[in-house]
Coordinates of C-alpha atoms and ligand atoms in Angstrom, one line a residue:
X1 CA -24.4 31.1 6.1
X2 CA -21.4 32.7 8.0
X3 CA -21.5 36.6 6.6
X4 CA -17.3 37.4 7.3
X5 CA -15.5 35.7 3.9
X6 CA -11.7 35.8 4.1
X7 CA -9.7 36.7 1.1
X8 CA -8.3 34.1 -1.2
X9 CA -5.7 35.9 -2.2
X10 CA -2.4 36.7 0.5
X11 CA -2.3 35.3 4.0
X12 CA -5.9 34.8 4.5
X13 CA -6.2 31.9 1.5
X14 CA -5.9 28.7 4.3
X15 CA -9.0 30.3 5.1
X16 CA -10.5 31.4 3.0
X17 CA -9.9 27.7 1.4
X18 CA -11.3 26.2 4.7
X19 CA -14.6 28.1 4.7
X20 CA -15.1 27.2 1.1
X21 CA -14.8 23.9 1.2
X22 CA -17.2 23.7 4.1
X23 CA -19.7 25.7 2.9
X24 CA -19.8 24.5 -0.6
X25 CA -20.3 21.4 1.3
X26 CA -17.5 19.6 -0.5
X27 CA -14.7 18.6 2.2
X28 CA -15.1 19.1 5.6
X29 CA -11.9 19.0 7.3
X30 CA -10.8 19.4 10.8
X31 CA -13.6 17.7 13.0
X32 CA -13.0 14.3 12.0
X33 CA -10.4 12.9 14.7
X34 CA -7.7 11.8 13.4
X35 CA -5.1 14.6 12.3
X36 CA -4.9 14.9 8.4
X37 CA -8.1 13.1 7.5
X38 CA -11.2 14.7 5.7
X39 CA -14.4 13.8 4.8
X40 CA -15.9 13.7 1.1
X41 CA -18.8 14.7 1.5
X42 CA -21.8 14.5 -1.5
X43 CA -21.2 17.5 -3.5
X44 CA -17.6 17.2 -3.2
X45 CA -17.9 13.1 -3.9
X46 CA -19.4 13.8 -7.0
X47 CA -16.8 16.2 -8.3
X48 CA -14.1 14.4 -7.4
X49 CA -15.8 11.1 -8.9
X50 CA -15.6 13.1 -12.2
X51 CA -12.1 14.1 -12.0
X52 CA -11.1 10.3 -11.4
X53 CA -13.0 9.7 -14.9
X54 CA -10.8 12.2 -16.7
X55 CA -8.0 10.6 -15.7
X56 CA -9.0 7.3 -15.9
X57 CA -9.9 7.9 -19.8
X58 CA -6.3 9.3 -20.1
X59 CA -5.1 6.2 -18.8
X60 CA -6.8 3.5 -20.5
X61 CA -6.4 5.6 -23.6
X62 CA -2.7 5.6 -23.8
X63 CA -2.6 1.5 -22.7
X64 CA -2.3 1.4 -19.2
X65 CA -4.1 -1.2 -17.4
X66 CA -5.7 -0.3 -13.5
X67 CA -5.3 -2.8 -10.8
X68 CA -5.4 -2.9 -7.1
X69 CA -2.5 -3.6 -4.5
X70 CA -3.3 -4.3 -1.0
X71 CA -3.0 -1.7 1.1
X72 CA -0.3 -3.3 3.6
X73 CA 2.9 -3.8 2.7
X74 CA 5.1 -6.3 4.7
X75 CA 8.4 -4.2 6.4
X76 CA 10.3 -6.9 4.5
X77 CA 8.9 -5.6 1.4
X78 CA 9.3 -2.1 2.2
X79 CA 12.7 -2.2 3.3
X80 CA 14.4 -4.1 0.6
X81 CA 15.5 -0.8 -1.1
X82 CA 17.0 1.4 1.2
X83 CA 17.0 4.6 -0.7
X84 CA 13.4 4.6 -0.6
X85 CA 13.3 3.7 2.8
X86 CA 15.4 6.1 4.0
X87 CA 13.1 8.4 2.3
X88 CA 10.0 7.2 3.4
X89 CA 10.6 5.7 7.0
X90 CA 10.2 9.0 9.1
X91 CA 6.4 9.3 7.3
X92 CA 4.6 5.7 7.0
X93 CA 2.1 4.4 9.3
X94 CA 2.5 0.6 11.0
X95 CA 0.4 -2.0 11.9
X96 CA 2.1 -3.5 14.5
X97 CA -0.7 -5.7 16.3
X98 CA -4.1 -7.6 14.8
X99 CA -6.4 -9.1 17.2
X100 CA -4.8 -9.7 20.7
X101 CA -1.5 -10.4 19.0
X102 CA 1.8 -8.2 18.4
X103 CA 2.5 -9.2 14.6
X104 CA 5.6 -11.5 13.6
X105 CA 6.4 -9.2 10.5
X106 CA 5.1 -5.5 10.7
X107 CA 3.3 -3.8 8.1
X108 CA 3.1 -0.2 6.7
X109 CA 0.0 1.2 5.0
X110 CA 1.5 2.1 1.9
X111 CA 3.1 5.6 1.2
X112 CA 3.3 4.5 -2.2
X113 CA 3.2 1.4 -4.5
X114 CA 6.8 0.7 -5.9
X115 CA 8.2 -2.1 -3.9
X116 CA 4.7 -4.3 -3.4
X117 CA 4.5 -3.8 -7.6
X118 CA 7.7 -4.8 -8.1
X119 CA 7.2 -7.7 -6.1
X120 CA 4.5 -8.9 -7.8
X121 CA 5.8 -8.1 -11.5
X122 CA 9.1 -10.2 -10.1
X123 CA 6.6 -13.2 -11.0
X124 CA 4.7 -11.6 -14.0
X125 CA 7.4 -10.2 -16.0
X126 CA 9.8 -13.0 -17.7
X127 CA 10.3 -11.5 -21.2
X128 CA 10.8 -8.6 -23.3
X129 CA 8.0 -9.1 -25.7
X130 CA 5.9 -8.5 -22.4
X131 CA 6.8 -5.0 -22.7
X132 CA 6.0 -2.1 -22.2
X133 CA 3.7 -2.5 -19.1
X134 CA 1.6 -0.2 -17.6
X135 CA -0.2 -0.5 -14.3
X136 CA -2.3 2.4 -12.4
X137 CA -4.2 2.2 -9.5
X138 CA -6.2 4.8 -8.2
X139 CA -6.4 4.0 -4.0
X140 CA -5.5 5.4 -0.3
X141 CA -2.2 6.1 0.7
X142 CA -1.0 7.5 4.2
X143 CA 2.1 9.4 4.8
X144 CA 2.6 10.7 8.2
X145 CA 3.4 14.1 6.7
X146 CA 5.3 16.3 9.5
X147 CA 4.8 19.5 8.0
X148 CA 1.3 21.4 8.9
X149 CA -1.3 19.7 7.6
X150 CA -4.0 21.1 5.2
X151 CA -7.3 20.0 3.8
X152 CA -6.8 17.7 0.1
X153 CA -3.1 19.8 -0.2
X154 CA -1.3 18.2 2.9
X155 CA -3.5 14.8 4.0
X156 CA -2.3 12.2 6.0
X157 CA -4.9 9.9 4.5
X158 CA -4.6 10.6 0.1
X159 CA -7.6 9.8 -0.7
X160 CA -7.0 10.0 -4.5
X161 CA -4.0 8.8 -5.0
X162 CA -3.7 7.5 -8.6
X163 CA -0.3 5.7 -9.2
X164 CA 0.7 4.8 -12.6
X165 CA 3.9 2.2 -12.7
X166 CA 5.6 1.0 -15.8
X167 CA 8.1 -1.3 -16.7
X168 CA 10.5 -1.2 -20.1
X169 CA 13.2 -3.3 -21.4
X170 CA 15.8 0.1 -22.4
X171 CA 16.8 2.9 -20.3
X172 CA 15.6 4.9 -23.3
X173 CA 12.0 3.4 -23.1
X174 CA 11.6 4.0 -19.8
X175 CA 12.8 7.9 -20.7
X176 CA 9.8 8.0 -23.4
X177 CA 7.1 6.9 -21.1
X178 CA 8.2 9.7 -18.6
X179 CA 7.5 11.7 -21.8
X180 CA 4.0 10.2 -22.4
X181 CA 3.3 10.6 -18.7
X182 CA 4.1 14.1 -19.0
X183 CA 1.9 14.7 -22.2
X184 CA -0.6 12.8 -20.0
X185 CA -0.4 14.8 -17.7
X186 CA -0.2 17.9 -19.5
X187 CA -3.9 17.2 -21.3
X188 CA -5.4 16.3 -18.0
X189 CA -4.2 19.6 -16.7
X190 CA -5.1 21.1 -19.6
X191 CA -8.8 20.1 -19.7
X192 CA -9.5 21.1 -16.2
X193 CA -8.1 24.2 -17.1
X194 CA -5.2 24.3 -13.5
X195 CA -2.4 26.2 -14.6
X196 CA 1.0 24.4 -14.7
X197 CA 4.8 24.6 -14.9
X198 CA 7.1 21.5 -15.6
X199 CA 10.2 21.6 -14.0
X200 CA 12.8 18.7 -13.7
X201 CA 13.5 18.7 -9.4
X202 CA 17.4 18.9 -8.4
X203 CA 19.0 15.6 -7.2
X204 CA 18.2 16.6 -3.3
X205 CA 14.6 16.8 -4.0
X206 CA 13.8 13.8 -6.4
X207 CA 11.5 11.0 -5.3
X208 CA 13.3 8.5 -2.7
X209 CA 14.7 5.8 -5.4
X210 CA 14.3 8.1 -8.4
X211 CA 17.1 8.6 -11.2
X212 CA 15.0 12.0 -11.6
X213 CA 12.0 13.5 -10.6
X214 CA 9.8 15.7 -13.2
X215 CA 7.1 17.7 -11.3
X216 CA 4.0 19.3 -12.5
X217 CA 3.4 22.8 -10.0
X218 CA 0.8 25.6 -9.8
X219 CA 0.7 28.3 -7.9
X220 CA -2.1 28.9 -5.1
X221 CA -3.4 32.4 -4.5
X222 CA -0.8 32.9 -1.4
X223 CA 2.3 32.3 -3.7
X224 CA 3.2 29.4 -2.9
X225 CA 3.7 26.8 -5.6
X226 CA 2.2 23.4 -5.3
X227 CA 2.9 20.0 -6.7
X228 CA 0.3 18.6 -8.4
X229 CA 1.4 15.7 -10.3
X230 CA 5.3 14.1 -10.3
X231 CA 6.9 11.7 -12.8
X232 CA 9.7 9.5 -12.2
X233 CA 12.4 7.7 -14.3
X234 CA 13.1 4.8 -11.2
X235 CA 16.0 3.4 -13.6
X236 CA 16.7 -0.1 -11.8
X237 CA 16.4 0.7 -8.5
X238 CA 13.6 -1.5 -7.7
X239 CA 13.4 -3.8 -10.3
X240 CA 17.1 -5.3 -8.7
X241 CA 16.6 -5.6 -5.5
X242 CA 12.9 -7.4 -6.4
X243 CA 14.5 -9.3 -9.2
X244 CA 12.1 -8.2 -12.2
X245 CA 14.4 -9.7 -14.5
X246 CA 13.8 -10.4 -18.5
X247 CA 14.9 -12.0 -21.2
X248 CA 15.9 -9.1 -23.6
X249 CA 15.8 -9.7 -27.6
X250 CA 19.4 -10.7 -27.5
X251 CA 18.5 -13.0 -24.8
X252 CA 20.7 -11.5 -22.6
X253 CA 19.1 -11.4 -19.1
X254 CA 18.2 -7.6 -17.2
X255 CA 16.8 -5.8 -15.1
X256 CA 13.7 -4.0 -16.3
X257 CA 13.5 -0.4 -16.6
X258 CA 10.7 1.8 -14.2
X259 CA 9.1 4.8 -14.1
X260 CA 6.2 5.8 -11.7
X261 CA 3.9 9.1 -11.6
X262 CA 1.6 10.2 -9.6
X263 CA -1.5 12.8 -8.7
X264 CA -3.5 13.5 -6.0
X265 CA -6.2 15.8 -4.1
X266 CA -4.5 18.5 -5.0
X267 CA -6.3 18.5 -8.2
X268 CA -9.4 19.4 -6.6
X269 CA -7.6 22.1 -4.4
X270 CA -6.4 23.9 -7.7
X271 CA -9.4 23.6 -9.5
X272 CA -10.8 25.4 -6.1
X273 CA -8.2 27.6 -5.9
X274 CA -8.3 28.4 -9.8
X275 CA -12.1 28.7 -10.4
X276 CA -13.9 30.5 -7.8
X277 CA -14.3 34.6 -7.0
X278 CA -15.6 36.7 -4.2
X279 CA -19.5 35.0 -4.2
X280 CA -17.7 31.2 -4.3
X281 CA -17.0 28.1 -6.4
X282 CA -17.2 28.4 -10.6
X283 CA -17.3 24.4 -11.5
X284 CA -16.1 23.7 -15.4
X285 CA -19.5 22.2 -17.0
X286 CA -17.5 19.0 -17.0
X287 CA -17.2 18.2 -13.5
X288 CA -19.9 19.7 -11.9
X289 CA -22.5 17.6 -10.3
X290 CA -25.5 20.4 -11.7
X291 CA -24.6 21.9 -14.6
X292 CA -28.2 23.9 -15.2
X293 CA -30.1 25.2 -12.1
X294 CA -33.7 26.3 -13.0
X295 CA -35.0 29.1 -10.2
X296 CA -38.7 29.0 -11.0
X297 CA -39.6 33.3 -9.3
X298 CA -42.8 33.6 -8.6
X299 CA -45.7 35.7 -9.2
X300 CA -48.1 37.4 -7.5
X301 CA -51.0 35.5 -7.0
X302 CA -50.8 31.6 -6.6
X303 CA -52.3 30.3 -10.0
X304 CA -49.4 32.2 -11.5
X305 CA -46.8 30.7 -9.2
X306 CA -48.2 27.7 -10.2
X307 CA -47.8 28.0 -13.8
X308 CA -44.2 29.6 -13.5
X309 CA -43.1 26.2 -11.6
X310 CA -44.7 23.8 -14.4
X311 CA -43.4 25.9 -16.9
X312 CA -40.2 25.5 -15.1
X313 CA -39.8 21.8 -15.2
X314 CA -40.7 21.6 -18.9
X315 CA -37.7 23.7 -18.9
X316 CA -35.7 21.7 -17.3
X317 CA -37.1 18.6 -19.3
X318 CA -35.9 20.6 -22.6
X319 CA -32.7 20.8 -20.8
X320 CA -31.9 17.8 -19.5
X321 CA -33.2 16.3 -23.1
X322 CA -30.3 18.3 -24.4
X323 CA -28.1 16.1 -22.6
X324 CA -27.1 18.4 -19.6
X325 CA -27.0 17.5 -15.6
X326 CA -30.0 20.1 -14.7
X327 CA -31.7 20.9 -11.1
X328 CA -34.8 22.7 -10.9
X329 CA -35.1 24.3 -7.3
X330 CA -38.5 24.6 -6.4
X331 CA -37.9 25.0 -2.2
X332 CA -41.0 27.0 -1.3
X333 CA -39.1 28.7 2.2
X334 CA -36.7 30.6 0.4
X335 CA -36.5 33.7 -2.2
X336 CA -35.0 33.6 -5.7
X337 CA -32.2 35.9 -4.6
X338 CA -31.5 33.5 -1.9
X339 CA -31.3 30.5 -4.4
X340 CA -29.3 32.2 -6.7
X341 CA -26.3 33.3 -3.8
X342 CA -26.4 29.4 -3.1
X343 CA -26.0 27.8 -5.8
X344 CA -23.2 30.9 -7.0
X345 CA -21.8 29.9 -4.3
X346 CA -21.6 26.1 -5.2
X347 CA -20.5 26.8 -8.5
X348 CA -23.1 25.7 -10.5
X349 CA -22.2 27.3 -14.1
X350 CA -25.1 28.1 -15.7
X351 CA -28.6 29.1 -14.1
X352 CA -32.1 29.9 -16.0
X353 CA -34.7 31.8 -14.4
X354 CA -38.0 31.5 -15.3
X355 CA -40.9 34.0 -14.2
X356 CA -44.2 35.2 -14.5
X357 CA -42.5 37.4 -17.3
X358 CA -41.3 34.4 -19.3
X359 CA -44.6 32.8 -19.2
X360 CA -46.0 32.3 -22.9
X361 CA -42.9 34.5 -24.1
X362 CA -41.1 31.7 -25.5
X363 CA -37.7 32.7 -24.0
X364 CA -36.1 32.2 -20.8
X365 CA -33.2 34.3 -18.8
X366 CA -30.1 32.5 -18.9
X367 CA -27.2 33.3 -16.0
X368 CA -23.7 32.4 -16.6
X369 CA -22.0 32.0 -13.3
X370 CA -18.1 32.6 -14.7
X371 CA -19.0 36.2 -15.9
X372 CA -21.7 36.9 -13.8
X373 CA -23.7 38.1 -17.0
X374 CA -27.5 37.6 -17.9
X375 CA -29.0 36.9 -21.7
X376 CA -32.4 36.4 -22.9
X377 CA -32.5 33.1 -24.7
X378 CA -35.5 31.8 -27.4
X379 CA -36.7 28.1 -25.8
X380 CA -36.0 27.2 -29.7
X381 CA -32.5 28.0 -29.5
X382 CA -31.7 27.3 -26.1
X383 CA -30.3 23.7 -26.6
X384 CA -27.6 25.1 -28.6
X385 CA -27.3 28.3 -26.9
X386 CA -26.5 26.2 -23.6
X387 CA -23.9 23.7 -26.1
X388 CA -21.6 26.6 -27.0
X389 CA -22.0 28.3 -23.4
X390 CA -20.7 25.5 -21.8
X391 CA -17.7 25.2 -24.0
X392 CA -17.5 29.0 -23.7
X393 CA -17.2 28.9 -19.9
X394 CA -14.7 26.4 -20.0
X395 CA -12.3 28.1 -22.4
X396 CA -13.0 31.5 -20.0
X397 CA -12.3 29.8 -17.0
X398 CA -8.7 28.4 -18.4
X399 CA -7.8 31.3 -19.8
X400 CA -8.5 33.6 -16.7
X401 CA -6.4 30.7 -14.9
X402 CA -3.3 31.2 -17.1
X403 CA -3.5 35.0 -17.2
X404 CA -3.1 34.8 -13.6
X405 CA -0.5 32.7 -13.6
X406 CA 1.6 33.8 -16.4
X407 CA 1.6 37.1 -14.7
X408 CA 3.3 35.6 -11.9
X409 CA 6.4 33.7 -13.5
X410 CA 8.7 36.6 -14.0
X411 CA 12.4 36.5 -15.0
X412 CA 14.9 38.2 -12.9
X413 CA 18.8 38.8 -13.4
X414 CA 19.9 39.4 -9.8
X415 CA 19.8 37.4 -6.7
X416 CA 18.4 40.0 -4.6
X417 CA 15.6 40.7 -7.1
X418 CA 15.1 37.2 -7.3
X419 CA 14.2 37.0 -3.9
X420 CA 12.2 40.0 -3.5
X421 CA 10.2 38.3 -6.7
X422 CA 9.7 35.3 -4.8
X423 CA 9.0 36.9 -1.5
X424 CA 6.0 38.9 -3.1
X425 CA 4.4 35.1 -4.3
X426 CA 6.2 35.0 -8.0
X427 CA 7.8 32.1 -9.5
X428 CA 10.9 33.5 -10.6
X429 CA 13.6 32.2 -13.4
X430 CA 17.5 33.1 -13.1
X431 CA 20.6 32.7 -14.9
X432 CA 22.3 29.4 -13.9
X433 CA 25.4 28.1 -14.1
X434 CA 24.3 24.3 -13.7
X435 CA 25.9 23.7 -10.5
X436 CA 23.3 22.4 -7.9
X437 CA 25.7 23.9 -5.3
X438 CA 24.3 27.3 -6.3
X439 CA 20.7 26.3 -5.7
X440 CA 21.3 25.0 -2.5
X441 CA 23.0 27.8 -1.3
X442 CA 19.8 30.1 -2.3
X443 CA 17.8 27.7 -0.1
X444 CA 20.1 27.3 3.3
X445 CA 20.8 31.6 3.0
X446 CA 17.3 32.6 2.0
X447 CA 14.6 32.0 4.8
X448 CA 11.6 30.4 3.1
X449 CA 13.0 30.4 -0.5
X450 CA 12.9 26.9 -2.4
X451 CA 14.3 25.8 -5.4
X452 CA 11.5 24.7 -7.9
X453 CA 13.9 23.2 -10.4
X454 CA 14.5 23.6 -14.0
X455 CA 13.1 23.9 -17.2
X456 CA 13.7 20.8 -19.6
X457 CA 14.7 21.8 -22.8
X458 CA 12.9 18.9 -24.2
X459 CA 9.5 20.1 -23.0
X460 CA 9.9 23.8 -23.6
X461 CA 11.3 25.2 -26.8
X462 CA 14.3 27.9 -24.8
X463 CA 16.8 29.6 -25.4
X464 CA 20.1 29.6 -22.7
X465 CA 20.7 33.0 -21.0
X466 CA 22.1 35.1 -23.3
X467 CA 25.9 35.5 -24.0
X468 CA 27.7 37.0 -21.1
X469 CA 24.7 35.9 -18.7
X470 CA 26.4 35.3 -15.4
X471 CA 25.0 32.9 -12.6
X472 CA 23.0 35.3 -10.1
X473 CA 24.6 33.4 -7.1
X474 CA 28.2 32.9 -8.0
X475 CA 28.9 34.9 -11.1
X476 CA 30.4 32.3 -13.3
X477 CA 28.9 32.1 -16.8
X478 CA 25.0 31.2 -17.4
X479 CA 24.3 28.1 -18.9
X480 CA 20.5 27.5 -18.1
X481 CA 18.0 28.5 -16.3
X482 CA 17.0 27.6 -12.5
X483 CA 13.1 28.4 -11.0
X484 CA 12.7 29.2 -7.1
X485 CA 9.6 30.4 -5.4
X486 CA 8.2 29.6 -2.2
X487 CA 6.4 26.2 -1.7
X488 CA 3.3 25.0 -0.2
Ligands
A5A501 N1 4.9 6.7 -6.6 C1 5.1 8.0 -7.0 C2 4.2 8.3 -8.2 C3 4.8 9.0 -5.9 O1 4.4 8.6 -4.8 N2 5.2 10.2 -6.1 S1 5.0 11.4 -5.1 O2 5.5 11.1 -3.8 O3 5.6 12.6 -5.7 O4 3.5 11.7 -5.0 C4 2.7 11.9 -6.1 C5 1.8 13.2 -6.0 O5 1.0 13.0 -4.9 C6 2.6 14.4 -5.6 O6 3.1 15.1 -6.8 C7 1.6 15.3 -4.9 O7 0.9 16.0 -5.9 C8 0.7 14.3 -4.3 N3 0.9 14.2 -2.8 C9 1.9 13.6 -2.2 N4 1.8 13.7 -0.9 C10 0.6 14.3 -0.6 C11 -0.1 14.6 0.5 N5 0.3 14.3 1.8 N6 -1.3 15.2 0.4 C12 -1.8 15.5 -0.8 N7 -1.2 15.2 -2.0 C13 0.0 14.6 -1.9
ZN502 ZN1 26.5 29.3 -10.0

């Protein structure tokens, strides 16, 4: 193990983030040959396969139905809607040859799923009593992303991508599924314990074909927010230029109505970024791949060594009974202390330790990795003990999360300590007059400043800047409220 650790928090979290991720074995990123491109490895596989479950439940939960799209898309496809092309074009990957031939019509992996859906539910979709309909896939995409790259937050390869695409016979019911999205959203968040605001984006940053954009961000330990999940209303956009037409009750003939959303590795970053401390990863007993290590110490003569490691596995037996994922680590070539820093270091949320102490004592030491504190537990109680722990971790780990957070979303009532705010890593609220104009002027005059967007009144109970409120960048009277911060 490499002795220097960097800092998470300030400059030093890129790598501080890279050496975690290697060394907890979960990513490794940066030797694999193509730019933007990591490697799940075992560890990491298995946390991120139970991530995909949470959602996945969400999903299927609330009626939508997973399917899977090819991965190439046809240019002709791709380019029908030239909005979305326009945003896309500079950052999609083609296949231009197969075999020993240069192809007729070139494809693009796909950056996203909007036009090869809608060309499909062109032939699927006939009638209104077909909807609501709600696809999700959960799939590669590549995006040829110019800015830096960085491991899971900026891939060129997204490895878990899941889009969610929908299709509505109103305007209005394509409005409420962004809302369900959002709640959907919200409880996933929620349950993994990653810290979130919800802020609708201005026009100039929306998603290429979107009426409007509603994004999900955190904030990393260097200040710099994140997107972590995005929801679209796609108004008719696609569903004209493919031709998903329907008969509506009136039998009138329309367009449908489309909204997509969308998550990604980032999850994993933030739970990373989130739930970890100086000695490594803390993993919510949810998604880790061992909940329960068992560290069998041993004693000092053999026979006693002996009986500490078979009194260890029945341990683990009682453990596992009670339902939990449990390890017992019985390498012979390495001390206790040096287990324990290991598995710390994975994040493995709960460890027992059995020894020559514990033999015929009916109780065992229990370790609880989020607070670093030690109990005695009774082998009759222990089942429960471990039960309410588990919860008990969880709730500490998302409340630890939001204190941290909250402490960072400040309000300020000038420009200049706006900026200062947001220089020092904050997410930071003003006054607001409603003109986008203003925003974009706080992004072309301040160097590294973005605009995060605003807070929807239908999301969070607010009240308007108070009477008298003037707009911190051109002093006419407040109406709302506007967020910047520096991004990721
Ligand atoms: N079709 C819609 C859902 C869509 O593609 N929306 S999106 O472009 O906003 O992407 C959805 C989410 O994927 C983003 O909110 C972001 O969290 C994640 N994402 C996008 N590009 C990424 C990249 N290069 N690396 C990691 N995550 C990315
Ligand atoms: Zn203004």
């Amino acid at each position: 193990m490499s002795g220097e650790r960097p800092s998470k928090f300030g400059e030093s979290f890129s790598e501080w983030f890279s050496w975690i991720i290697r060394e907890a074995e979960i990513y490794d990123y940066g030797r694999y040959p193509v730019k933007g491109m990591g490697v799940w490895m075992p560890y990491g596989f298995q946390i991120r396969r139970r991530v995909i479950e949470i959602i996945r439940r969400l999903l299927d939960e609330t009626g939508h139905e997973e399917i899977l799209l090819p991965l190439l898309i046809p240019e002709t496809l791709f380019k029908k809607e030239s909005e979305h092309v326009r945003g896309f074009e500079a950052e999609v990957f083609w296949v231009t040859r197969a075999g020993l031939n240069e192809l007729d019509v070139k494809l693009v992996l796909r950056p996203t799923s909007e036009t090869a859906l809608s060309y499909m539910e062109s032939m699927w979709i006939k009638g209104y009593r077909q909807l609501p309909k709600k696809y999700y896939q959960i799939v590669s995409m590549f995006r040829y992303e110019t800015k830096m790259t960085k491991p899971m937050i900026r891939v060129r390869e997204v490895t878990m991508f899941k889009e969610a695409h929908t299709a509505h016979e109103t305007f209005s019911d394509a409005e409420r599924q962004v809302m369900e999205a959002v709640d959907i959203y919200r409880r996933f968040f929620d349950e993994l314990g990653i810290p979130y605001l919800i802020s609708k984006r201005p026009q100039w940053d929306k998603f290429a074909g979107a009426v409007y954009t509603i994004a999900f961000d955190t904030l990393l330990p260097d200040g710099r927010a994140m997107q972590i999940g995005t929801v679209h209303h796609l108004g008719q956009t696609f569903s004209s230029v493919f031709e998903v037409r329907i008969q509506r009750r009136d039998e009138s003939l329309d367009f449908v109505w489309q909204t997509s959303y969308g998550i990604s590795e980032r999850v994993i970053a933030s739970i990373i970024a989130f739930h970890s401390d100086e000695r490594g990863l803390i993993l919510m007993p949810k998604i880790a791949p061992i909940q329960v290590v068992v560290v069998p110490i041993p004693g000092r003569d053999e026979e006693t060594t002996r009986r500490v490691r078979e009194f260890a596995r029945e341990v683990a037996k009682m453990v596992s009974d009670a339902g939990f994922r449990v390890r017992v680590d019985d390498r012979e070539d390495m001390r206790p202390v040096e287990k324990y820093f290991y598995w710390e270091l994975k994040g493995v949320p709960i460890r027992i330790e059995v020894g020559p102490r514990e033999l015929g004592s009916g109780k065992v030491v229990v370790f609880r990795r989020d607070k670093l504190e030690k109990r005695q537990v009774e082998l009759g109680n222990l089942a429960e003990f471990l039960r309410e722990l588990a919860r008990d971790i969880e709730n500490t780990l998302r409340e630890r999360a939001w204190s941290w957070f909250r402490e960072r979303i400040k309000l300020a009532t000038s420009l200049e300590e706006a900026l200062k705010l947001a220089k020092e890593g904050c997410i930071v609220e003003i006054p607001w007059c409603g003109d986008e104009r203003c925003l974009q002027r706080v992004v072309d005059e301040a160097e590294g400043i973005d605009v995060i967007g605003i807070p929807l009144p239908t999301i969070e109970s607010r009240e308007p800047p108070k009477d008298g409120s003037r707009c911190v960048v051109c002093g006419a009277q407040a109406r709302w409220w506007a967020r910047i911060g520096r991004k990721c």
